[in-house]
Short mmCIF file of C-alpha atoms (C1' of nucleotides) in Angstrom, two decimals:
data_model
loop_
_atom_site.label_atom_id
_atom_site.label_comp_id
_atom_site.label_asym_id
_atom_site.label_seq_id
_atom_site.Cartn_x
_atom_site.Cartn_y
_atom_site.Cartn_z
CA MET A 176 -80.08 -68.16 49.81
CA SER A 177 -82.82 -70.34 48.44
CA THR A 178 -86.26 -69.75 49.87
CA THR A 179 -87.46 -72.97 48.27
CA ARG A 180 -87.87 -75.54 50.95
CA THR A 181 -87.58 -79.10 49.76
CA THR A 182 -90.46 -81.52 50.11
CA ARG A 183 -88.56 -83.17 52.92
CA GLU A 184 -88.24 -79.91 54.84
CA ARG A 185 -91.85 -78.98 54.30
CA ILE A 186 -92.93 -82.33 55.69
CA LEU A 187 -90.70 -81.90 58.72
CA ASP A 188 -92.00 -78.40 59.44
CA VAL A 189 -95.64 -79.28 59.14
CA ALA A 190 -95.19 -82.51 61.08
CA GLU A 191 -93.63 -80.56 63.91
CA GLU A 192 -96.56 -78.16 63.94
CA LEU A 193 -99.35 -80.70 63.75
CA PHE A 194 -97.78 -83.26 66.07
CA ALA A 195 -97.34 -80.52 68.66
CA GLU A 196 -100.71 -78.86 68.25
CA ARG A 197 -103.08 -81.73 67.61
CA GLY A 198 -101.13 -84.66 68.96
CA ILE A 199 -99.18 -87.39 67.24
CA GLY A 200 -101.75 -90.15 67.02
CA GLU A 201 -104.37 -87.58 66.18
CA THR A 202 -102.45 -86.33 63.14
CA SER A 203 -103.01 -88.41 60.01
CA LEU A 204 -100.52 -88.48 57.17
CA ARG A 205 -103.35 -87.34 54.96
CA ALA A 206 -103.95 -84.15 56.92
CA LEU A 207 -100.22 -83.64 57.21
CA THR A 208 -99.44 -83.91 53.51
CA ARG A 209 -102.49 -81.87 52.59
CA THR A 210 -101.33 -79.03 54.86
CA ALA A 211 -97.77 -79.26 53.57
CA GLY A 212 -98.95 -79.27 49.98
CA VAL A 213 -97.10 -82.46 49.15
CA ASN A 214 -98.18 -85.88 48.04
CA LEU A 215 -99.28 -88.50 50.53
CA ALA A 216 -96.75 -91.01 49.25
CA SER A 217 -93.82 -88.65 49.70
CA VAL A 218 -93.77 -89.25 53.45
CA HIS A 219 -93.00 -92.88 52.89
CA TYR A 220 -90.51 -92.10 50.16
CA HIS A 221 -88.53 -89.69 52.35
CA PHE A 222 -88.92 -91.23 55.78
CA GLY A 223 -90.26 -94.75 55.40
CA SER A 224 -93.03 -94.57 57.99
CA LYS A 225 -94.89 -92.22 60.27
CA GLU A 226 -92.85 -93.40 63.23
CA ALA A 227 -89.58 -92.72 61.40
CA LEU A 228 -90.91 -89.26 60.52
CA LEU A 229 -91.51 -88.54 64.18
CA ASP A 230 -87.98 -89.58 64.96
CA ALA A 231 -86.63 -87.25 62.27
CA VAL A 232 -88.71 -84.38 63.63
CA ILE A 233 -87.27 -84.93 67.09
CA GLU A 234 -83.72 -85.53 65.90
CA ARG A 235 -83.59 -82.17 64.12
CA ARG A 236 -84.41 -80.23 67.28
CA ALA A 237 -82.94 -82.42 70.01
CA ARG A 238 -79.37 -81.92 68.86
CA PRO A 239 -79.11 -78.11 69.28
CA PHE A 240 -81.36 -78.33 72.31
CA ASN A 241 -79.08 -80.72 74.13
CA GLU A 242 -75.94 -78.96 72.96
CA LEU A 243 -77.16 -75.73 74.51
CA ARG A 244 -77.97 -77.51 77.74
CA LEU A 245 -74.52 -79.02 77.95
CA LYS A 246 -72.78 -75.78 76.96
CA GLN A 247 -74.54 -73.99 79.79
CA LEU A 248 -73.61 -76.74 82.21
CA ASP A 249 -69.98 -76.73 81.09
CA ARG A 250 -69.85 -72.98 81.54
CA LEU A 251 -71.31 -73.34 85.00
CA GLU A 252 -68.89 -76.03 86.04
CA ALA A 253 -65.98 -73.96 84.77
CA SER A 254 -67.20 -70.99 86.81
CA GLY A 255 -66.69 -70.40 90.51
CA ASN A 256 -69.79 -72.03 91.98
CA PRO A 257 -70.80 -75.26 90.25
CA ALA A 258 -72.94 -76.19 93.25
CA ASP A 259 -75.68 -73.68 92.50
CA VAL A 260 -78.83 -75.81 92.17
CA ASP A 261 -80.81 -72.95 90.66
CA ALA A 262 -78.18 -72.43 87.99
CA ILE A 263 -77.99 -76.13 87.12
CA LEU A 264 -81.72 -76.37 86.68
CA ARG A 265 -81.81 -73.11 84.74
CA ALA A 266 -79.24 -74.56 82.34
CA PHE A 267 -81.50 -77.57 81.89
CA PHE A 268 -84.73 -75.65 81.34
CA LEU A 269 -83.31 -72.74 79.40
CA PRO A 270 -83.31 -73.99 75.77
CA ALA A 271 -87.08 -74.37 75.92
CA PHE A 272 -87.53 -70.74 76.90
CA ARG A 273 -84.77 -68.84 75.17
CA SER A 274 -84.29 -69.62 71.50
CA GLN A 275 -81.02 -70.44 69.91
CA GLU A 276 -80.42 -69.59 66.29
CA GLY A 277 -81.94 -72.24 64.07
CA LEU A 278 -84.78 -72.94 66.45
CA GLY A 279 -86.52 -69.74 65.40
CA THR A 280 -89.69 -68.64 67.10
CA ARG A 281 -90.94 -72.13 67.61
CA ARG A 282 -90.38 -72.46 71.30
CA THR A 283 -94.01 -72.88 72.22
CA LEU A 284 -94.35 -75.49 69.54
CA LEU A 285 -91.29 -77.38 70.73
CA ARG A 286 -92.42 -77.37 74.32
CA ARG A 287 -95.75 -78.86 73.32
CA LEU A 288 -94.02 -81.44 71.15
CA ILE A 289 -91.79 -82.55 74.01
CA ALA A 290 -94.83 -82.93 76.23
CA ARG A 291 -96.57 -84.95 73.52
CA ILE A 292 -93.64 -87.30 73.20
CA HIS A 293 -93.66 -87.96 76.92
CA ALA A 294 -97.35 -88.83 76.65
CA GLN A 295 -96.77 -91.39 73.89
CA PRO A 296 -97.52 -95.10 74.36
CA ALA A 297 -94.83 -96.69 76.51
CA GLU A 298 -92.88 -98.67 73.91
CA GLN A 299 -92.27 -95.82 71.49
CA ARG A 300 -91.63 -93.31 74.22
CA GLU A 301 -89.03 -95.36 76.06
CA GLU A 302 -87.06 -95.82 72.88
CA LEU A 303 -87.29 -92.19 71.74
CA LEU A 304 -86.43 -90.72 75.10
CA ARG A 305 -83.56 -93.04 75.76
CA ARG A 306 -82.06 -92.11 72.43
CA HIS A 307 -82.51 -88.36 72.65
CA THR A 308 -82.37 -87.45 76.34
CA SER A 309 -80.76 -90.06 78.54
CA GLU A 310 -77.14 -88.91 78.22
CA VAL A 311 -77.96 -85.30 78.96
CA ASN A 312 -80.21 -86.23 81.87
CA SER A 313 -77.41 -88.27 83.38
CA ARG A 314 -75.01 -85.37 83.20
CA PHE A 315 -77.47 -83.13 84.98
CA VAL A 316 -78.23 -85.65 87.69
CA THR A 317 -74.51 -86.01 88.29
CA ALA A 318 -74.16 -82.25 88.54
CA LEU A 319 -77.06 -82.10 91.00
CA ARG A 320 -75.54 -84.84 93.11
CA GLY A 321 -72.41 -82.76 93.31
CA ALA A 322 -74.42 -79.75 94.38
CA LEU A 323 -76.38 -81.71 96.98
CA PRO A 324 -73.79 -83.93 98.67
CA THR A 325 -75.89 -84.57 101.76
CA LEU A 326 -78.83 -85.96 99.77
CA PRO A 327 -78.76 -89.69 98.86
CA GLY A 328 -78.06 -90.14 95.15
CA ASP A 329 -81.30 -92.05 94.61
CA GLU A 330 -83.28 -89.21 95.99
CA VAL A 331 -81.53 -86.68 93.78
CA ALA A 332 -82.53 -88.73 90.74
CA ASP A 333 -86.11 -89.07 91.99
CA ARG A 334 -86.43 -85.37 92.65
CA PHE A 335 -84.95 -84.55 89.28
CA ARG A 336 -87.75 -86.60 87.77
CA LEU A 337 -90.30 -84.65 89.80
CA ALA A 338 -88.78 -81.44 88.45
CA LEU A 339 -89.08 -82.91 84.97
CA GLY A 340 -92.75 -83.57 85.61
CA ALA A 341 -93.33 -79.96 86.61
CA MET A 342 -91.48 -78.86 83.48
CA LEU A 343 -93.55 -81.11 81.24
CA HIS A 344 -96.77 -79.79 82.71
CA VAL A 345 -95.65 -76.30 81.74
CA PHE A 346 -94.61 -77.57 78.32
CA ALA A 347 -98.01 -79.12 77.73
CA GLY A 348 -99.41 -75.61 77.84
CA ASN A 349 -101.05 -75.70 81.22
CA PHE A 350 -99.86 -72.22 82.01
CA GLU A 351 -101.45 -70.50 79.08
CA LEU A 352 -104.54 -72.65 79.04
CA ASP A 353 -105.58 -74.16 82.31
CA GLU A 354 -106.66 -71.91 85.04
CA VAL A 355 -107.53 -72.88 88.54
CA PRO A 356 -110.90 -71.11 88.60
CA GLY A 357 -110.72 -67.89 90.49
CA TYR A 358 -106.95 -67.73 90.33
CA PRO A 359 -105.92 -66.91 86.78
CA GLY A 360 -102.23 -66.83 86.08
CA ARG A 361 -100.35 -65.48 83.12
CA ALA A 362 -96.69 -64.94 82.52
CA LEU A 363 -94.13 -64.53 79.79
CA ASP A 364 -91.49 -67.08 78.94
CA GLU A 365 -88.70 -65.67 81.08
CA ALA A 366 -90.98 -65.29 84.05
CA ILE A 367 -92.26 -68.83 83.70
CA LEU A 368 -88.70 -70.10 83.45
CA GLU A 369 -87.78 -68.41 86.71
CA GLN A 370 -90.89 -69.72 88.42
CA LEU A 371 -90.02 -73.21 87.33
CA VAL A 372 -86.41 -72.84 88.43
CA SER A 373 -87.20 -71.54 91.89
CA PHE A 374 -89.92 -74.13 92.45
CA ALA A 375 -87.81 -77.07 91.34
CA ALA A 376 -84.65 -75.87 93.06
CA ALA A 377 -86.47 -75.48 96.35
CA GLY A 378 -87.93 -78.95 95.88
CA LEU A 379 -84.51 -80.44 95.28
CA ARG A 380 -83.03 -78.70 98.31
CA ALA A 381 -85.77 -79.98 100.62
CA PRO A 382 -84.38 -81.85 103.65
CA ALA A 383 -83.73 -85.55 103.11
CA ARG A 384 -86.36 -87.87 104.45
CA ARG A 385 -85.49 -90.29 107.20
CA GLY A 386 -87.17 -93.20 105.49
CA PRO A 387 -90.83 -93.99 104.82
CA VAL A 388 -93.07 -92.07 107.18
CA ARG A 389 -95.60 -93.90 109.39
CA MET B 26 -123.95 -110.67 98.00
CA SER B 27 -124.17 -111.24 94.31
CA THR B 28 -120.90 -111.96 92.54
CA THR B 29 -122.57 -111.44 89.19
CA ARG B 30 -121.46 -108.15 87.78
CA THR B 31 -123.83 -106.62 85.31
CA THR B 32 -122.76 -105.99 81.74
CA ARG B 33 -122.58 -102.32 82.54
CA GLU B 34 -120.20 -102.94 85.43
CA ARG B 35 -118.02 -105.28 83.45
CA ILE B 36 -117.64 -102.69 80.73
CA LEU B 37 -116.72 -100.02 83.27
CA ASP B 38 -114.12 -102.24 84.95
CA VAL B 39 -112.43 -103.30 81.73
CA ALA B 40 -112.56 -99.80 80.28
CA GLU B 41 -110.79 -98.50 83.36
CA GLU B 42 -108.09 -101.12 82.99
CA LEU B 43 -107.47 -100.75 79.28
CA PHE B 44 -107.77 -96.96 79.17
CA ALA B 45 -105.19 -96.75 81.94
CA GLU B 46 -102.81 -99.40 80.66
CA ARG B 47 -102.89 -98.94 76.89
CA GLY B 48 -104.26 -95.44 76.57
CA ILE B 49 -107.67 -94.13 75.67
CA GLY B 50 -107.30 -93.56 71.94
CA GLU B 51 -105.32 -96.78 71.69
CA THR B 52 -108.14 -98.85 73.17
CA SER B 53 -110.76 -99.91 70.64
CA LEU B 54 -114.28 -100.80 71.64
CA ARG B 55 -113.73 -104.13 69.97
CA ALA B 56 -110.75 -105.00 72.17
CA LEU B 57 -112.61 -103.68 75.17
CA THR B 58 -115.78 -105.70 74.66
CA ARG B 59 -113.80 -108.80 73.76
CA THR B 60 -111.86 -108.57 77.03
CA ALA B 61 -115.00 -107.91 79.02
CA GLY B 62 -116.81 -110.79 77.37
CA VAL B 63 -119.70 -108.65 76.29
CA ASN B 64 -121.12 -107.70 72.95
CA LEU B 65 -119.73 -104.80 70.95
CA ALA B 66 -123.10 -103.12 70.66
CA SER B 67 -123.66 -103.15 74.42
CA VAL B 68 -121.31 -100.22 74.90
CA HIS B 69 -123.54 -98.02 72.81
CA TYR B 70 -126.66 -99.41 74.43
CA HIS B 71 -125.45 -98.64 77.95
CA PHE B 72 -123.37 -95.52 77.42
CA GLY B 73 -124.16 -94.09 74.00
CA SER B 74 -120.59 -93.51 72.82
CA LYS B 75 -116.96 -94.16 73.67
CA GLU B 76 -116.59 -90.63 74.98
CA ALA B 77 -119.60 -91.02 77.26
CA LEU B 78 -118.11 -94.29 78.49
CA LEU B 79 -114.91 -92.51 79.45
CA ASP B 80 -116.90 -89.95 81.36
CA ALA B 81 -118.73 -92.69 83.24
CA VAL B 82 -115.43 -94.38 84.08
CA ILE B 83 -114.08 -91.15 85.54
CA GLU B 84 -117.29 -90.22 87.29
CA ARG B 85 -117.36 -93.47 89.24
CA ARG B 86 -113.91 -92.86 90.77
CA ALA B 87 -113.75 -89.08 90.94
CA ARG B 88 -116.51 -88.82 93.48
CA PRO B 89 -114.95 -90.84 96.35
CA PHE B 90 -111.53 -89.53 95.37
CA ASN B 91 -112.56 -85.91 95.76
CA GLU B 92 -114.62 -86.61 98.85
CA LEU B 93 -111.58 -88.08 100.56
CA ARG B 94 -109.51 -85.07 99.58
CA LEU B 95 -112.03 -82.66 101.00
CA LYS B 96 -112.56 -84.70 104.14
CA GLN B 97 -108.83 -84.59 104.83
CA LEU B 98 -108.76 -80.86 104.19
CA ASP B 99 -111.75 -80.24 106.45
CA ARG B 100 -110.12 -82.24 109.18
CA LEU B 101 -106.93 -80.25 108.77
CA GLU B 102 -108.72 -76.92 108.88
CA ALA B 103 -110.59 -77.98 112.00
CA SER B 104 -107.31 -78.93 113.66
CA GLY B 105 -104.81 -76.63 115.29
CA ASN B 106 -102.52 -75.81 112.38
CA PRO B 107 -104.32 -75.32 109.08
CA ALA B 108 -101.27 -73.51 107.68
CA ASP B 109 -99.17 -76.64 107.30
CA VAL B 110 -98.29 -76.72 103.59
CA ASP B 111 -97.04 -80.30 103.81
CA ALA B 112 -100.32 -81.43 105.33
CA ILE B 113 -102.44 -79.61 102.76
CA LEU B 114 -100.55 -81.20 99.90
CA ARG B 115 -100.63 -84.59 101.57
CA ALA B 116 -104.40 -84.31 101.79
CA PHE B 117 -104.48 -83.58 98.09
CA PHE B 118 -102.17 -86.41 97.01
CA LEU B 119 -103.30 -89.01 99.51
CA PRO B 120 -106.29 -90.66 97.79
CA ALA B 121 -104.04 -91.76 94.94
CA PHE B 122 -101.72 -93.56 97.33
CA ARG B 123 -103.90 -94.84 100.12
CA SER B 124 -107.05 -96.65 99.06
CA GLN B 125 -110.45 -95.97 100.41
CA GLU B 126 -113.04 -98.71 100.56
CA GLY B 127 -114.65 -99.14 97.17
CA LEU B 128 -111.55 -98.14 95.27
CA GLY B 129 -110.03 -101.52 96.00
CA THR B 130 -106.49 -102.31 94.96
CA ARG B 131 -106.66 -100.26 91.83
CA ARG B 132 -104.53 -97.34 92.87
CA THR B 133 -101.83 -97.86 90.26
CA LEU B 134 -104.50 -98.15 87.62
CA LEU B 135 -106.24 -94.99 88.75
CA ARG B 136 -103.03 -93.01 88.82
CA ARG B 137 -102.27 -94.01 85.25
CA LEU B 138 -105.81 -93.20 84.20
CA ILE B 139 -105.59 -89.72 85.68
CA ALA B 140 -102.34 -89.15 83.83
CA ARG B 141 -103.94 -90.38 80.60
CA ILE B 142 -106.83 -88.00 80.97
CA HIS B 143 -104.47 -85.08 81.39
CA ALA B 144 -102.73 -86.13 78.17
CA GLN B 145 -105.97 -86.17 76.18
CA PRO B 146 -106.57 -83.81 73.25
CA ALA B 147 -107.33 -80.34 74.51
CA GLU B 148 -111.08 -80.11 73.88
CA GLN B 149 -112.06 -83.28 75.69
CA ARG B 150 -109.61 -82.74 78.50
CA GLU B 151 -110.68 -79.21 79.35
CA GLU B 152 -114.27 -80.32 79.63
CA LEU B 153 -113.54 -83.46 81.66
CA LEU B 154 -111.17 -81.78 84.07
CA ARG B 155 -113.34 -78.78 84.64
CA ARG B 156 -116.22 -81.04 85.51
CA HIS B 157 -114.38 -83.42 87.80
CA THR B 158 -111.56 -81.45 89.42
CA SER B 159 -111.98 -77.70 89.31
CA GLU B 160 -113.97 -77.26 92.51
CA VAL B 161 -111.60 -79.35 94.57
CA ASN B 162 -108.56 -77.66 93.10
CA SER B 163 -109.98 -74.27 94.02
CA ARG B 164 -110.49 -75.31 97.60
CA PHE B 165 -106.88 -76.46 97.85
CA VAL B 166 -105.50 -73.31 96.25
CA THR B 167 -107.48 -71.28 98.74
CA ALA B 168 -106.10 -73.33 101.60
CA LEU B 169 -102.57 -72.87 100.28
CA ARG B 170 -103.06 -69.14 99.98
CA GLY B 171 -104.03 -69.10 103.62
CA ALA B 172 -100.92 -71.05 104.52
CA LEU B 173 -98.67 -68.81 102.44
CA PRO B 174 -99.92 -65.29 103.15
CA THR B 175 -96.72 -63.60 101.99
CA LEU B 176 -96.85 -65.17 98.52
CA PRO B 177 -98.96 -63.43 95.85
CA GLY B 178 -102.12 -65.40 95.11
CA ASP B 179 -101.26 -65.79 91.45
CA GLU B 180 -98.00 -67.40 92.33
CA VAL B 181 -99.64 -69.82 94.74
CA ALA B 182 -101.91 -70.97 91.92
CA ASP B 183 -98.98 -71.28 89.50
CA ARG B 184 -96.94 -73.30 91.96
CA PHE B 185 -99.89 -75.52 92.73
CA ARG B 186 -99.99 -76.32 89.02
CA LEU B 187 -96.29 -77.14 89.06
CA ALA B 188 -96.94 -79.49 91.97
CA LEU B 189 -99.74 -81.03 89.94
CA GLY B 190 -97.29 -81.60 87.08
CA ALA B 191 -94.88 -83.41 89.38
CA MET B 192 -97.76 -85.52 90.65
CA LEU B 193 -98.91 -86.40 87.15
CA HIS B 194 -95.43 -87.48 86.16
CA VAL B 195 -95.48 -89.90 89.06
CA PHE B 196 -98.97 -91.02 88.11
CA ALA B 197 -97.88 -91.74 84.55
CA GLY B 198 -95.63 -94.41 86.00
CA ASN B 199 -92.32 -92.68 85.61
CA PHE B 200 -91.16 -93.86 88.96
CA GLU B 201 -91.55 -97.54 88.32
CA LEU B 202 -90.52 -97.39 84.68
CA ASP B 203 -88.17 -94.64 83.70
CA GLU B 204 -84.75 -94.62 85.14
CA VAL B 205 -82.14 -91.96 84.76
CA PRO B 206 -79.36 -94.31 83.65
CA GLY B 207 -76.97 -95.02 86.44
CA TYR B 208 -79.35 -93.78 89.09
CA PRO B 209 -82.11 -96.33 89.48
CA GLY B 210 -84.84 -95.45 91.93
CA ARG B 211 -87.56 -97.56 93.45
CA ALA B 212 -89.99 -96.92 96.21
CA LEU B 213 -93.28 -98.02 97.64
CA ASP B 214 -96.47 -96.01 97.55
CA GLU B 215 -96.14 -94.37 100.95
CA ALA B 216 -92.53 -93.46 100.32
CA ILE B 217 -93.35 -91.95 96.94
CA LEU B 218 -96.18 -89.98 98.51
CA GLU B 219 -93.83 -88.49 101.07
CA GLN B 220 -91.23 -87.68 98.44
CA LEU B 221 -93.85 -85.90 96.41
CA VAL B 222 -95.14 -84.02 99.45
CA SER B 223 -91.75 -82.80 100.60
CA PHE B 224 -90.68 -81.82 97.09
CA ALA B 225 -93.85 -79.93 96.29
CA ALA B 226 -94.14 -78.31 99.71
CA ALA B 227 -90.58 -77.01 99.50
CA GLY B 228 -91.34 -75.70 96.02
CA LEU B 229 -94.40 -73.88 97.25
CA ARG B 230 -92.55 -72.37 100.18
CA ALA B 231 -89.75 -71.02 97.98
CA PRO B 232 -89.20 -67.27 98.42
CA ALA B 233 -91.38 -65.07 96.22
CA ARG B 234 -89.74 -63.68 93.14
CA ARG B 235 -89.30 -59.94 92.86
CA GLY B 236 -90.60 -59.86 89.30
CA PRO B 237 -89.24 -61.25 86.02
CA VAL B 238 -85.50 -61.75 86.24
CA ARG B 239 -83.16 -60.06 83.74
"C1'" DG C 233 -88.80 -87.82 42.95
"C1'" DT C 234 -93.58 -87.30 42.36
"C1'" DC C 235 -97.94 -88.83 41.27
"C1'" DT C 236 -102.59 -91.82 41.16
"C1'" DA C 237 -104.88 -95.52 42.65
"C1'" DT C 238 -105.75 -98.90 45.73
"C1'" DA C 239 -104.81 -102.72 48.84
"C1'" DG C 240 -105.72 -104.19 53.35
"C1'" DC C 241 -107.32 -103.38 57.51
"C1'" DA C 242 -109.37 -101.10 61.74
"C1'" DT C 243 -112.49 -98.09 63.68
"C1'" DG C 244 -117.08 -96.10 65.94
"C1'" DA C 245 -121.65 -96.37 65.22
"C1'" DT C 246 -126.25 -98.33 64.00
"C1'" DA C 247 -130.28 -101.06 62.15
"C1'" DG C 248 -133.08 -104.59 63.13
"C1'" DA C 249 -133.99 -109.62 64.40
"C1'" DC C 250 -134.71 -112.06 68.58
"C1'" DG D 83 -131.02 -106.25 76.83
"C1'" DT D 84 -128.42 -108.82 73.70
"C1'" DC D 85 -127.09 -110.35 69.36
"C1'" DT D 86 -125.40 -110.36 64.14
"C1'" DA D 87 -124.40 -107.98 60.30
"C1'" DT D 88 -123.06 -104.05 58.17
"C1'" DC D 89 -122.45 -99.08 57.04
"C1'" DA D 90 -119.46 -95.38 56.38
"C1'" DT D 91 -115.29 -93.77 57.16
"C1'" DG D 92 -110.72 -93.48 58.46
"C1'" DC D 93 -106.01 -95.07 58.44
"C1'" DT D 94 -100.93 -96.54 56.95
"C1'" DA D 95 -98.62 -98.39 53.47
"C1'" DT D 96 -97.44 -99.78 48.72
"C1'" DA D 97 -97.46 -100.84 43.66
"C1'" DG D 98 -96.53 -98.99 39.50
"C1'" DA D 99 -97.05 -95.24 35.78
"C1'" DC D 100 -94.70 -91.09 34.60
#
DNA sequence: GTCTATAGCATGATAGAC
DNA sequence: GTCTATCATGCTATAGAC
């Protein structure tokens, strides 16, 4: 086994770190290549542009991430009770909290990166997200519709997005960092996952509205 | 009534628009002053720096925003049932959906701006949010603790943050723009508010966990 | 594939005339 | 208070030697 990472790999690793920690727009190719110990021009040689580099960074992680999500969902649907909202959401959130092989100990980093991508300028974000998440999201919304037959399909999709928002807020680091003054909160990954699951599942199971109030 | 806005006011108005629509880092002072029809140097004359301008933009809106929130909460606590989780959350979310005088028809803009601020680089954000939101957030967490006496205080604060995340995802525009493919969703302000309230309230009322699972 | 050097442009900030 | 002109610095991207 070679311990020698290629220039390409070193760029990808450092890009992942800096994009996640400092932000994407805030990370210059100069700082990136300096940290990685490679030449400035090598980014353009290997990837073509900063934007294409970002896409490569995402691509590398999104694949196993989404595969794990779908594997969990398949397993659930093959099991006895596919209508368990908690279990569906847990399958969706899980890869960010429990590492698969290959992802290493970079969960915190990946969560931040995902949050960063969602905070990108509209044009880039739309494109990136559609490419890397839309299929999986559709599968999960379909599963949730099956589990919540009395709730209008539109509302299932809307509530799924609200759950996504809660997830992203956790991913952005607001559980380690932000504290509502006077009420500090701290928890480990598994505990946070379960908090997120029970919150979002309860939200999804809320009674259907009867139309706009007032 | 004078229709002549001062240079200072024109800068504030345009900054609010462009920061919200294009992003803060993405908005140059050159583009800003060009749009406002004022001189580039006037930003530094009136505000001192771009960062100080952002703070002034927030300051102007945060005050009535937070006052409305607290007024609603006071009213609720004076009423018969201060333990209504839905009502507490509605009081918190309301100013973003129902305009007060002075805020005009800029609700969509303000929601986006709030989302942008939360997506800022850590240092700036911490400072800004602590200054403009932490007191109000504390009051609402306290109210929620009163309404949910069986839930540990830490968990109330954590769930309030999750609710905040859902709110911010809406504010970022993900209800008008993003669509889970195949499940389009559209709704007006009041309807979105009620969706958010019922989702978040159900999440907060979810049964307490018995400790980390597994 | 990797390097140096630089083009080409944008930015926030400021000095100083009016 | 408002203007022009400019400083100093940053950036992505690329040309071309090795």
